[in-house]
């Protein structure tokens, strides 16, 4: 395609060149042209022409392998596979095994418009490398006593070319190893990326000496006290015997063998060998019968016990509880309730584990507590009695976190909610909470008898207390307490009586003793005979009060008679006092 950029203003005779396909049989007309215009390829067609694309300069320049940080870790060796595809190799790159490795491939191209300019593309690839380099091996036997065996190793997968090594020696390009004597060889294969794998390959000898083997199992798993006994079926004595490639020995009985598969190679005096394979069994772990246990008496008590009895293994035994220090006794004491594990070890070092559970007893149970109320606020005379149903004497009893006591009865208790903790000789405890009620206290009422008259101290007060039973004291107006509820000789007026019971409860009664009426009387007088003569007379007769009476005139001495004589004329005051 070709475009005339200044069309149509400066070069109206030329238009945009059309576009054709590679086969030259289809094209796109320039704008404004029709099918009636000069035919394709005609002389009159000066806007378009046919062309055949040719190969241009190569655009590809390089391919690089980048890690996750953008660092270049390899540059590819590029081999062109066809006109549009490239095969790129990155030598000496061996991703970690058994995981996904993420790489970025950066491919750089040259600009066809400006050869001095380049651009690149980025492609992210995930690579999962297999765990090892697969290697197949074939072997040929060696002659008896000789070194004629061969091993041929063939690697696959990975990145060719491959190299091979025997017994970790130098690498070689061939996988063939010759001149091998009987034995086990380590064959290592490595690819161009440095990925490796190692195989253990045995070489056997032709016409080996036949042999058989028997085994004695180890005493238990983990103990190396098994044995292998080899019986040769030919060859020339003396023999040597090698276990699992170890140093040869002269005895056909090999001791101290661990459980598991083993190979014994035996060699006679002529250097001919034989080989037997056998698996040494493992004896069972030490077993024990079900432990006998004694429960802890209660939660928080460490007086449980357990007895462990092994049923296999060899005495003497040691016993370790919960990973602790081993002991020779099979009895564990001082145990709280819960799960335990004991490791049993016998004289041969064999072990066995026994788990057990120590139960927890019900502990102390208590009968329902009893209490008596505090008689009144402040009396502090309530009681609490707590009785254990079980447990081990002696017991202690603690009220509200106070000092423990030996008695199960608490006295001097105030009203309210209280908690009692009972603890026995095994340190088992039980708790009970209960209220101590508040009594109604005492109430009191009083009756009075009035004084005979105002000013007389002959009134009375009688006090009645509820409840009626009990020992009470009575105090009148803050005076001396008395045991009787009756007060006599009381003056008229207000009074206060305080009643106190044996528990210190009190009741107060306020009363007023009324005053009786004053004495009234009638009088008769006889006048003086004349002024200045003191011979007048007054006779007084009481109309109430209590006889006998006493009489006083004008404040002089009282007399028993109500008649006063020898009186001067004028006013006089007579005072009457009765028997009360």
PDB file of C-alpha atoms in Angstrom, residues 435-569:
ATOM      1  CA  UNK A 435     -28.417 -16.568 104.709  1.00  0.00           C
ATOM      2  CA  UNK A 436     -28.818 -15.694 108.408  1.00  0.00           C
ATOM      3  CA  UNK A 437     -32.082 -13.916 108.839  1.00  0.00           C
ATOM      4  CA  UNK A 438     -32.770 -10.854 110.967  1.00  0.00           C
ATOM      5  CA  UNK A 439     -35.215 -11.326 113.825  1.00  0.00           C
ATOM      6  CA  UNK A 440     -38.021  -8.881 114.602  1.00  0.00           C
ATOM      7  CA  UNK A 441     -36.393  -7.861 117.921  1.00  0.00           C
ATOM      8  CA  UNK A 442     -38.664  -6.934 120.805  1.00  0.00           C
ATOM      9  CA  UNK A 443     -41.565  -4.541 121.054  1.00  0.00           C
ATOM     10  CA  UNK A 444     -43.001  -2.985 124.151  1.00  0.00           C
ATOM     11  CA  UNK A 445     -46.159  -1.141 125.263  1.00  0.00           C
ATOM     12  CA  UNK A 446     -46.950   0.537 128.604  1.00  0.00           C
ATOM     13  CA  UNK A 447     -49.937   1.463 130.751  1.00  0.00           C
ATOM     14  CA  UNK A 448     -49.916   4.157 133.432  1.00  0.00           C
ATOM     15  CA  UNK A 449     -51.750   5.071 136.601  1.00  0.00           C
ATOM     16  CA  UNK A 450     -51.977   8.793 137.379  1.00  0.00           C
ATOM     17  CA  UNK A 451     -50.637  10.550 140.446  1.00  0.00           C
ATOM     18  CA  UNK A 452     -53.163  11.434 143.079  1.00  0.00           C
ATOM     19  CA  UNK A 453     -52.687  15.032 142.239  1.00  0.00           C
ATOM     20  CA  UNK A 454     -50.385  17.406 140.528  1.00  0.00           C
ATOM     21  CA  UNK A 455     -46.957  17.281 142.112  1.00  0.00           C
ATOM     22  CA  UNK A 456     -47.496  13.942 143.806  1.00  0.00           C
ATOM     23  CA  UNK A 457     -45.001  11.129 142.956  1.00  0.00           C
ATOM     24  CA  UNK A 458     -47.370   8.255 143.309  1.00  0.00           C
ATOM     25  CA  UNK A 459     -48.117   7.462 139.687  1.00  0.00           C
ATOM     26  CA  UNK A 460     -47.346   4.051 138.133  1.00  0.00           C
ATOM     27  CA  UNK A 461     -46.063   2.586 134.814  1.00  0.00           C
ATOM     28  CA  UNK A 462     -46.515  -1.073 133.752  1.00  0.00           C
ATOM     29  CA  UNK A 463     -44.560  -2.307 130.660  1.00  0.00           C
ATOM     30  CA  UNK A 464     -45.621  -5.281 128.487  1.00  0.00           C
ATOM     31  CA  UNK A 465     -42.918  -6.876 126.193  1.00  0.00           C
ATOM     32  CA  UNK A 466     -43.406  -9.012 123.057  1.00  0.00           C
ATOM     33  CA  UNK A 467     -42.306 -11.798 122.942  1.00  0.00           C
ATOM     34  CA  UNK A 468     -43.467 -12.406 126.464  1.00  0.00           C
ATOM     35  CA  UNK A 469     -40.802 -15.021 127.213  1.00  0.00           C
ATOM     36  CA  UNK A 470     -37.235 -14.002 127.865  1.00  0.00           C
ATOM     37  CA  UNK A 471     -35.167 -12.123 130.353  1.00  0.00           C
ATOM     38  CA  UNK A 472     -35.554  -8.376 130.200  1.00  0.00           C
ATOM     39  CA  UNK A 473     -34.343  -5.318 132.052  1.00  0.00           C
ATOM     40  CA  UNK A 474     -36.310  -2.097 132.328  1.00  0.00           C
ATOM     41  CA  UNK A 475     -34.838   1.381 132.688  1.00  0.00           C
ATOM     42  CA  UNK A 476     -36.950   4.473 133.511  1.00  0.00           C
ATOM     43  CA  UNK A 477     -35.699   7.818 132.318  1.00  0.00           C
ATOM     44  CA  UNK A 478     -32.063   6.615 132.081  1.00  0.00           C
ATOM     45  CA  UNK A 479     -31.977   5.436 135.662  1.00  0.00           C
ATOM     46  CA  UNK A 480     -30.853   2.130 137.129  1.00  0.00           C
ATOM     47  CA  UNK A 481     -32.139  -0.944 135.196  1.00  0.00           C
ATOM     48  CA  UNK A 482     -34.511  -3.189 137.112  1.00  0.00           C
ATOM     49  CA  UNK A 483     -35.817  -6.668 136.519  1.00  0.00           C
ATOM     50  CA  UNK A 484     -39.507  -5.855 137.059  1.00  0.00           C
ATOM     51  CA  UNK A 485     -41.753  -4.327 134.452  1.00  0.00           C
ATOM     52  CA  UNK A 486     -43.654  -2.139 136.949  1.00  0.00           C
ATOM     53  CA  UNK A 487     -42.533   1.313 138.051  1.00  0.00           C
ATOM     54  CA  UNK A 488     -44.192   2.976 141.093  1.00  0.00           C
ATOM     55  CA  UNK A 489     -43.770   6.324 142.810  1.00  0.00           C
ATOM     56  CA  UNK A 490     -43.659   7.995 139.467  1.00  0.00           C
ATOM     57  CA  UNK A 491     -44.305  11.695 139.209  1.00  0.00           C
ATOM     58  CA  UNK A 492     -46.804  12.991 136.747  1.00  0.00           C
ATOM     59  CA  UNK A 493     -45.439  14.004 133.354  1.00  0.00           C
ATOM     60  CA  UNK A 494     -43.635  12.395 130.368  1.00  0.00           C
ATOM     61  CA  UNK A 495     -41.347   9.416 130.921  1.00  0.00           C
ATOM     62  CA  UNK A 496     -39.197   7.044 128.792  1.00  0.00           C
ATOM     63  CA  UNK A 497     -38.814   3.337 129.472  1.00  0.00           C
ATOM     64  CA  UNK A 498     -36.082   1.285 127.675  1.00  0.00           C
ATOM     65  CA  UNK A 499     -36.485  -2.501 127.600  1.00  0.00           C
ATOM     66  CA  UNK A 500     -33.377  -4.663 126.831  1.00  0.00           C
ATOM     67  CA  UNK A 501     -33.363  -8.428 126.310  1.00  0.00           C
ATOM     68  CA  UNK A 502     -30.536 -10.909 126.954  1.00  0.00           C
ATOM     69  CA  UNK A 503     -29.280 -10.525 123.347  1.00  0.00           C
ATOM     70  CA  UNK A 504     -28.931  -6.771 123.617  1.00  0.00           C
ATOM     71  CA  UNK A 505     -32.070  -5.946 121.621  1.00  0.00           C
ATOM     72  CA  UNK A 506     -33.954  -2.935 122.923  1.00  0.00           C
ATOM     73  CA  UNK A 507     -37.357  -1.385 122.679  1.00  0.00           C
ATOM     74  CA  UNK A 508     -38.271   2.120 123.845  1.00  0.00           C
ATOM     75  CA  UNK A 509     -41.662   3.247 125.170  1.00  0.00           C
ATOM     76  CA  UNK A 510     -42.569   6.861 125.754  1.00  0.00           C
ATOM     77  CA  UNK A 511     -45.456   7.417 128.174  1.00  0.00           C
ATOM     78  CA  UNK A 512     -47.036  10.286 130.144  1.00  0.00           C
ATOM     79  CA  UNK A 513     -48.248   9.832 133.714  1.00  0.00           C
ATOM     80  CA  UNK A 514     -51.282  11.942 134.291  1.00  0.00           C
ATOM     81  CA  UNK A 515     -51.796  14.080 137.431  1.00  0.00           C
ATOM     82  CA  UNK A 516     -54.903  13.576 139.549  1.00  0.00           C
ATOM     83  CA  UNK A 517     -57.223  16.454 140.524  1.00  0.00           C
ATOM     84  CA  UNK A 518     -56.226  18.788 143.481  1.00  0.00           C
ATOM     85  CA  UNK A 519     -58.146  18.606 146.758  1.00  0.00           C
ATOM     86  CA  UNK A 520     -61.288  20.742 146.976  1.00  0.00           C
ATOM     87  CA  UNK A 521     -62.877  21.876 150.215  1.00  0.00           C
ATOM     88  CA  UNK A 522     -65.650  23.986 151.737  1.00  0.00           C
ATOM     89  CA  UNK A 523     -65.068  26.539 154.468  1.00  0.00           C
ATOM     90  CA  UNK A 524     -67.139  28.182 157.198  1.00  0.00           C
ATOM     91  CA  UNK A 525     -65.983  31.293 159.017  1.00  0.00           C
ATOM     92  CA  UNK A 526     -66.900  33.101 162.241  1.00  0.00           C
ATOM     93  CA  UNK A 527     -65.996  36.802 162.188  1.00  0.00           C
ATOM     94  CA  UNK A 528     -64.043  38.611 164.901  1.00  0.00           C
ATOM     95  CA  UNK A 529     -66.135  40.255 167.573  1.00  0.00           C
ATOM     96  CA  UNK A 530     -64.806  43.657 166.609  1.00  0.00           C
ATOM     97  CA  UNK A 531     -61.985  45.240 164.710  1.00  0.00           C
ATOM     98  CA  UNK A 532     -58.597  44.618 166.240  1.00  0.00           C
ATOM     99  CA  UNK A 533     -59.726  41.559 168.145  1.00  0.00           C
ATOM    100  CA  UNK A 534     -58.160  38.268 166.898  1.00  0.00           C
ATOM    101  CA  UNK A 535     -60.986  35.909 167.683  1.00  0.00           C
ATOM    102  CA  UNK A 536     -62.182  34.926 164.231  1.00  0.00           C
ATOM    103  CA  UNK A 537     -62.539  31.248 163.203  1.00  0.00           C
ATOM    104  CA  UNK A 538     -62.298  29.187 159.962  1.00  0.00           C
ATOM    105  CA  UNK A 539     -63.380  25.550 159.558  1.00  0.00           C
ATOM    106  CA  UNK A 540     -62.255  23.652 156.402  1.00  0.00           C
ATOM    107  CA  UNK A 541     -63.988  20.486 155.171  1.00  0.00           C
ATOM    108  CA  UNK A 542     -62.304  18.555 152.238  1.00  0.00           C
ATOM    109  CA  UNK A 543     -64.637  17.237 149.556  1.00  0.00           C
ATOM    110  CA  UNK A 544     -62.188  14.803 147.905  1.00  0.00           C
ATOM    111  CA  UNK A 545     -58.724  13.391 148.441  1.00  0.00           C
ATOM    112  CA  UNK A 546     -57.646  10.674 150.779  1.00  0.00           C
ATOM    113  CA  UNK A 547     -57.898  10.952 154.589  1.00  0.00           C
ATOM    114  CA  UNK A 548     -56.240  11.625 156.897  1.00  0.00           C
ATOM    115  CA  UNK A 549     -55.725  15.272 155.969  1.00  0.00           C
ATOM    116  CA  UNK A 550     -53.386  17.947 157.268  1.00  0.00           C
ATOM    117  CA  UNK A 551     -54.056  21.652 157.222  1.00  0.00           C
ATOM    118  CA  UNK A 552     -51.834  24.731 157.176  1.00  0.00           C
ATOM    119  CA  UNK A 553     -52.947  28.349 157.320  1.00  0.00           C
ATOM    120  CA  UNK A 554     -50.880  31.078 155.827  1.00  0.00           C
ATOM    121  CA  UNK A 555     -47.891  28.775 155.374  1.00  0.00           C
ATOM    122  CA  UNK A 556     -47.419  27.812 158.963  1.00  0.00           C
ATOM    123  CA  UNK A 557     -47.072  24.320 160.359  1.00  0.00           C
ATOM    124  CA  UNK A 558     -49.557  21.696 159.235  1.00  0.00           C
ATOM    125  CA  UNK A 559     -52.079  20.466 161.790  1.00  0.00           C
ATOM    126  CA  UNK A 560     -54.519  17.590 161.899  1.00  0.00           C
ATOM    127  CA  UNK A 561     -57.552  19.778 162.583  1.00  0.00           C
ATOM    128  CA  UNK A 562     -59.390  21.610 159.887  1.00  0.00           C
ATOM    129  CA  UNK A 563     -60.495  24.397 162.336  1.00  0.00           C
ATOM    130  CA  UNK A 564     -58.389  27.486 162.822  1.00  0.00           C
ATOM    131  CA  UNK A 565     -59.243  29.915 165.687  1.00  0.00           C
ATOM    132  CA  UNK A 566     -57.876  33.209 167.056  1.00  0.00           C
ATOM    133  CA  UNK A 567     -57.712  34.659 163.615  1.00  0.00           C
ATOM    134  CA  UNK A 568     -57.481  38.328 162.789  1.00  0.00           C
ATOM    135  CA  UNK A 569     -59.953  39.797 160.421  1.00  0.00           C
TER     136      UNK A 569
END
